[in-house]
Every structure is written in structure tokens, then in C-alpha cells.
Amino acid sequence: MENDLTEEDLATLKEYYKIFRDSSTGNITLESLQTIMACMGPIKTDEEVASVFAQYDTTQRGSLTYDELVVCMKQELHQPPPRVSLEEEFKKLDKNKDGFITAADLRQVIINLGLNIPDDEIEGMIAEVAGTDGLVDTDKFTKLFTLN
């Protein structure tokens, strides 16, 4: 079942599963899937993630097992790229055309995507890609929103 994902994809997915699974069920909730998809891509709205979640929650128990998560992400990671490239989005944010955006700009992008991600998780995502100066370049921006 896992052969369509690279070893790196699977390692990342296993780590996210360990981090974001619900403590009472041991599975992934809708909110956790929103976070995982925001980290691994593709970028989706809350409504789109809810639809994806419903599609893969085959037992309708309100959570995804690890195997269901793997099947879900295998399908979702192989979706066609968004209509607007991440590089184009970055250029729109790079107002002074210096090749960088601020962490505050990045925070606003995440919020504008309609993703229901808690502030502390947004801060963690930003901390991973922003330099010590609080700036994000196009490569780091793209990496944040894609798996590769």
C-alpha cells in the first residue's frame, strides 16, 4: 500500500502521525489532517480538507487510522499542481522585490488559505523556514507548501 510514496514521504507521514494523532483514539482527527496537509501539501481550504477527510474516513468514526492516512496522502500528494504556482504567489508577496518576505507575510498567507491551524503550530511552521532575521526566501516558502 505504501509503495507510491517515497521513503522520505513515509518517514515524514509517520512522524506527523505520531505528533498529531488524537490521544484518546490514537488516530488522526479532521483538525490534525488539516495541519498535516498544510505541512505536506497540497494547499487546501478547510472545506476541501473536510471533504477529503470524509472520503477516507470509511468507517465514519471521525478519525483516520495510519493506513487510511497513507492512502489519503498517496492520493492527495499526486493531485495536479494548483493553478497558480507558489513562485507566483511568492512574487506577489515580495513587495520590494528583494527575494524575501517577512514571517508576518507568511503568517498572513497561512491564515488567508482558510486553514484552521492553531497559532502555536503556525509559529512552528514559520520558525522552520524563517531565518534568524525573520525573512523567508522563495525556496523556503515553496518547501513549506510542498513535500519535496
PDB file of C-alpha atoms in Angstrom:
ATOM      1  CA  MET A   1       0.000   0.000   0.000  1.00  0.00           C
ATOM      2  CA  GLU A   2       2.844   2.384   0.760  1.00  0.00           C
ATOM      3  CA  ASN A   3       4.944   1.889  -2.413  1.00  0.00           C
ATOM      4  CA  ASP A   4       3.681   5.025  -4.178  1.00  0.00           C
ATOM      5  CA  LEU A   5       5.200   7.254  -1.522  1.00  0.00           C
ATOM      6  CA  THR A   6       8.949   7.688  -1.189  1.00  0.00           C
ATOM      7  CA  GLU A   7      10.739   6.554   1.929  1.00  0.00           C
ATOM      8  CA  GLU A   8      11.133  10.202   2.883  1.00  0.00           C
ATOM      9  CA  ASP A   9       7.398  10.798   2.381  1.00  0.00           C
ATOM     10  CA  LEU A  10       6.575   7.826   4.592  1.00  0.00           C
ATOM     11  CA  ALA A  11       9.036   8.863   7.277  1.00  0.00           C
ATOM     12  CA  THR A  12       7.517  12.356   7.330  1.00  0.00           C
ATOM     13  CA  LEU A  13       3.999  10.948   7.393  1.00  0.00           C
ATOM     14  CA  LYS A  14       4.851   8.556  10.255  1.00  0.00           C
ATOM     15  CA  GLU A  15       6.336  11.416  12.241  1.00  0.00           C
ATOM     16  CA  TYR A  16       3.279  13.611  11.665  1.00  0.00           C
ATOM     17  CA  TYR A  17       1.031  10.697  12.624  1.00  0.00           C
ATOM     18  CA  LYS A  18       2.883  10.295  15.926  1.00  0.00           C
ATOM     19  CA  ILE A  19       2.769  14.035  16.622  1.00  0.00           C
ATOM     20  CA  PHE A  20      -0.804  14.838  15.580  1.00  0.00           C
ATOM     21  CA  ARG A  21      -2.807  11.716  16.447  1.00  0.00           C
ATOM     22  CA  ASP A  22      -5.594  12.107  18.958  1.00  0.00           C
ATOM     23  CA  SER A  23      -4.618  10.900  22.417  1.00  0.00           C
ATOM     24  CA  SER A  24      -7.974   9.209  23.068  1.00  0.00           C
ATOM     25  CA  THR A  25      -8.365   7.335  19.757  1.00  0.00           C
ATOM     26  CA  GLY A  26      -4.785   7.113  18.559  1.00  0.00           C
ATOM     27  CA  ASN A  27      -5.967   8.261  15.138  1.00  0.00           C
ATOM     28  CA  ILE A  28      -5.961  11.427  13.061  1.00  0.00           C
ATOM     29  CA  THR A  29      -8.838  13.883  13.513  1.00  0.00           C
ATOM     30  CA  LEU A  30     -10.075  16.362  10.916  1.00  0.00           C
ATOM     31  CA  GLU A  31      -8.134  19.155  12.626  1.00  0.00           C
ATOM     32  CA  SER A  32      -4.951  17.082  12.572  1.00  0.00           C
ATOM     33  CA  LEU A  33      -5.431  16.267   8.886  1.00  0.00           C
ATOM     34  CA  GLN A  34      -5.728  19.998   8.191  1.00  0.00           C
ATOM     35  CA  THR A  35      -2.358  20.550   9.844  1.00  0.00           C
ATOM     36  CA  ILE A  36      -0.696  17.588   8.124  1.00  0.00           C
ATOM     37  CA  MET A  37      -1.974  18.662   4.721  1.00  0.00           C
ATOM     38  CA  ALA A  38      -0.812  22.227   5.347  1.00  0.00           C
ATOM     39  CA  CYS A  39       2.651  20.875   6.087  1.00  0.00           C
ATOM     40  CA  MET A  40       2.871  18.288   3.318  1.00  0.00           C
ATOM     41  CA  GLY A  41       0.699  19.859   0.625  1.00  0.00           C
ATOM     42  CA  PRO A  42      -1.258  20.326  -1.469  1.00  0.00           C
ATOM     43  CA  ILE A  43      -2.760  23.525  -0.096  1.00  0.00           C
ATOM     44  CA  LYS A  44      -6.487  23.146   0.575  1.00  0.00           C
ATOM     45  CA  THR A  45      -9.203  25.145   2.285  1.00  0.00           C
ATOM     46  CA  ASP A  46     -10.921  23.876   5.444  1.00  0.00           C
ATOM     47  CA  GLU A  47     -13.899  22.791   3.333  1.00  0.00           C
ATOM     48  CA  GLU A  48     -11.694  20.863   0.908  1.00  0.00           C
ATOM     49  CA  VAL A  49      -9.892  19.105   3.756  1.00  0.00           C
ATOM     50  CA  ALA A  50     -13.248  18.201   5.341  1.00  0.00           C
ATOM     51  CA  SER A  51     -14.333  16.642   2.050  1.00  0.00           C
ATOM     52  CA  VAL A  52     -11.058  14.702   1.776  1.00  0.00           C
ATOM     53  CA  PHE A  53     -11.402  13.576   5.391  1.00  0.00           C
ATOM     54  CA  ALA A  54     -14.950  12.302   4.796  1.00  0.00           C
ATOM     55  CA  GLN A  55     -13.788  10.424   1.704  1.00  0.00           C
ATOM     56  CA  TYR A  56     -11.093   8.491   3.604  1.00  0.00           C
ATOM     57  CA  ASP A  57     -12.918   8.055   6.919  1.00  0.00           C
ATOM     58  CA  THR A  58     -14.512   4.914   5.516  1.00  0.00           C
ATOM     59  CA  THR A  59     -15.892   3.708   8.854  1.00  0.00           C
ATOM     60  CA  GLN A  60     -17.304   7.168   9.671  1.00  0.00           C
ATOM     61  CA  ARG A  61     -15.829   7.120  13.167  1.00  0.00           C
ATOM     62  CA  GLY A  62     -14.466  10.665  12.876  1.00  0.00           C
ATOM     63  CA  SER A  63     -10.800   9.720  12.628  1.00  0.00           C
ATOM     64  CA  LEU A  64      -8.280   8.189  10.236  1.00  0.00           C
ATOM     65  CA  THR A  65      -6.045   5.239  11.031  1.00  0.00           C
ATOM     66  CA  TYR A  66      -2.431   5.325   9.882  1.00  0.00           C
ATOM     67  CA  ASP A  67      -3.292   3.128   6.872  1.00  0.00           C
ATOM     68  CA  GLU A  68      -6.176   5.416   5.894  1.00  0.00           C
ATOM     69  CA  LEU A  69      -3.879   8.414   6.253  1.00  0.00           C
ATOM     70  CA  VAL A  70      -1.296   6.793   3.950  1.00  0.00           C
ATOM     71  CA  VAL A  71      -3.940   6.071   1.294  1.00  0.00           C
ATOM     72  CA  CYS A  72      -5.295   9.601   1.642  1.00  0.00           C
ATOM     73  CA  MET A  73      -1.924  11.294   1.321  1.00  0.00           C
ATOM     74  CA  LYS A  74      -0.869   8.995  -1.517  1.00  0.00           C
ATOM     75  CA  GLN A  75      -3.857  10.275  -3.480  1.00  0.00           C
ATOM     76  CA  GLU A  76      -3.676  13.883  -2.336  1.00  0.00           C
ATOM     77  CA  LEU A  77       0.063  14.281  -2.951  1.00  0.00           C
ATOM     78  CA  HIS A  78      -0.404  13.162  -6.545  1.00  0.00           C
ATOM     79  CA  GLN A  79      -3.055  15.737  -7.374  1.00  0.00           C
ATOM     80  CA  PRO A  80      -2.247  18.167 -10.188  1.00  0.00           C
ATOM     81  CA  PRO A  81      -0.460  21.310  -9.004  1.00  0.00           C
ATOM     82  CA  PRO A  82      -2.536  24.329  -8.076  1.00  0.00           C
ATOM     83  CA  ARG A  83      -3.470  26.706 -10.889  1.00  0.00           C
ATOM     84  CA  VAL A  84      -1.264  29.431  -9.542  1.00  0.00           C
ATOM     85  CA  SER A  85       2.298  28.421  -8.818  1.00  0.00           C
ATOM     86  CA  LEU A  86       3.839  29.014  -5.441  1.00  0.00           C
ATOM     87  CA  GLU A  87       6.544  31.080  -7.093  1.00  0.00           C
ATOM     88  CA  GLU A  88       3.901  33.430  -8.497  1.00  0.00           C
ATOM     89  CA  GLU A  89       2.295  33.732  -5.072  1.00  0.00           C
ATOM     90  CA  PHE A  90       5.680  34.475  -3.520  1.00  0.00           C
ATOM     91  CA  LYS A  91       6.325  37.232  -6.092  1.00  0.00           C
ATOM     92  CA  LYS A  92       3.019  38.865  -5.172  1.00  0.00           C
ATOM     93  CA  LEU A  93       4.065  38.948  -1.511  1.00  0.00           C
ATOM     94  CA  ASP A  94       7.606  40.166  -2.230  1.00  0.00           C
ATOM     95  CA  LYS A  95       6.580  43.812  -2.390  1.00  0.00           C
ATOM     96  CA  ASN A  96      10.093  45.281  -2.527  1.00  0.00           C
ATOM     97  CA  LYS A  97      11.309  42.573  -4.958  1.00  0.00           C
ATOM     98  CA  ASP A  98      14.338  41.612  -2.864  1.00  0.00           C
ATOM     99  CA  GLY A  99      13.642  37.867  -2.907  1.00  0.00           C
ATOM    100  CA  PHE A 100      12.344  37.727   0.663  1.00  0.00           C
ATOM    101  CA  ILE A 101       9.075  38.027   2.546  1.00  0.00           C
ATOM    102  CA  THR A 102       8.655  38.531   6.254  1.00  0.00           C
ATOM    103  CA  ALA A 103       7.450  35.946   8.727  1.00  0.00           C
ATOM    104  CA  ALA A 104       4.396  38.183   9.213  1.00  0.00           C
ATOM    105  CA  ASP A 105       3.629  37.924   5.471  1.00  0.00           C
ATOM    106  CA  LEU A 106       3.948  34.158   5.677  1.00  0.00           C
ATOM    107  CA  ARG A 107       1.626  34.042   8.694  1.00  0.00           C
ATOM    108  CA  GLN A 108      -0.948  36.027   6.711  1.00  0.00           C
ATOM    109  CA  VAL A 109      -0.684  33.586   3.773  1.00  0.00           C
ATOM    110  CA  ILE A 110      -1.385  30.647   6.076  1.00  0.00           C
ATOM    111  CA  ILE A 111      -4.362  32.450   7.629  1.00  0.00           C
ATOM    112  CA  ASN A 112      -5.694  33.573   4.225  1.00  0.00           C
ATOM    113  CA  LEU A 113      -5.667  29.989   2.980  1.00  0.00           C
ATOM    114  CA  GLY A 114      -8.511  29.351   5.395  1.00  0.00           C
ATOM    115  CA  LEU A 115      -6.598  26.662   7.221  1.00  0.00           C
ATOM    116  CA  ASN A 116      -7.698  26.093  10.778  1.00  0.00           C
ATOM    117  CA  ILE A 117      -4.238  25.838  12.309  1.00  0.00           C
ATOM    118  CA  PRO A 118      -3.611  26.900  15.906  1.00  0.00           C
ATOM    119  CA  ASP A 119      -1.280  29.872  16.386  1.00  0.00           C
ATOM    120  CA  ASP A 120       1.436  27.811  18.061  1.00  0.00           C
ATOM    121  CA  GLU A 121       1.537  25.427  15.080  1.00  0.00           C
ATOM    122  CA  ILE A 122       1.701  28.373  12.648  1.00  0.00           C
ATOM    123  CA  GLU A 123       4.595  29.762  14.688  1.00  0.00           C
ATOM    124  CA  GLY A 124       6.326  26.371  14.492  1.00  0.00           C
ATOM    125  CA  MET A 125       5.888  26.230  10.719  1.00  0.00           C
ATOM    126  CA  ILE A 126       7.291  29.747  10.365  1.00  0.00           C
ATOM    127  CA  ALA A 127      10.198  29.010  12.714  1.00  0.00           C
ATOM    128  CA  GLU A 128      11.176  26.081  10.474  1.00  0.00           C
ATOM    129  CA  VAL A 129      11.550  28.260   7.383  1.00  0.00           C
ATOM    130  CA  ALA A 130      12.267  31.806   8.546  1.00  0.00           C
ATOM    131  CA  GLY A 131      15.873  32.809   9.063  1.00  0.00           C
ATOM    132  CA  THR A 132      17.106  34.411  12.257  1.00  0.00           C
ATOM    133  CA  ASP A 133      16.263  37.730  10.631  1.00  0.00           C
ATOM    134  CA  GLY A 134      12.606  36.657  10.258  1.00  0.00           C
ATOM    135  CA  LEU A 135      12.817  36.531   6.467  1.00  0.00           C
ATOM    136  CA  VAL A 136      11.699  33.735   4.146  1.00  0.00           C
ATOM    137  CA  ASP A 137      13.125  33.245   0.654  1.00  0.00           C
ATOM    138  CA  THR A 138      11.261  31.674  -2.274  1.00  0.00           C
ATOM    139  CA  ASP A 139      12.851  28.239  -1.834  1.00  0.00           C
ATOM    140  CA  LYS A 140      11.841  28.033   1.828  1.00  0.00           C
ATOM    141  CA  PHE A 141       8.372  29.358   1.009  1.00  0.00           C
ATOM    142  CA  THR A 142       7.903  26.712  -1.675  1.00  0.00           C
ATOM    143  CA  LYS A 143       9.289  23.960   0.553  1.00  0.00           C
ATOM    144  CA  LEU A 144       6.824  24.850   3.305  1.00  0.00           C
ATOM    145  CA  PHE A 145       3.859  24.289   0.980  1.00  0.00           C
ATOM    146  CA  THR A 146       5.168  21.223  -0.856  1.00  0.00           C
ATOM    147  CA  LEU A 147       6.568  17.899   0.191  1.00  0.00           C
ATOM    148  CA  ASN A 148       9.656  17.952  -2.000  1.00  0.00           C
TER     149      ASN A 148
END
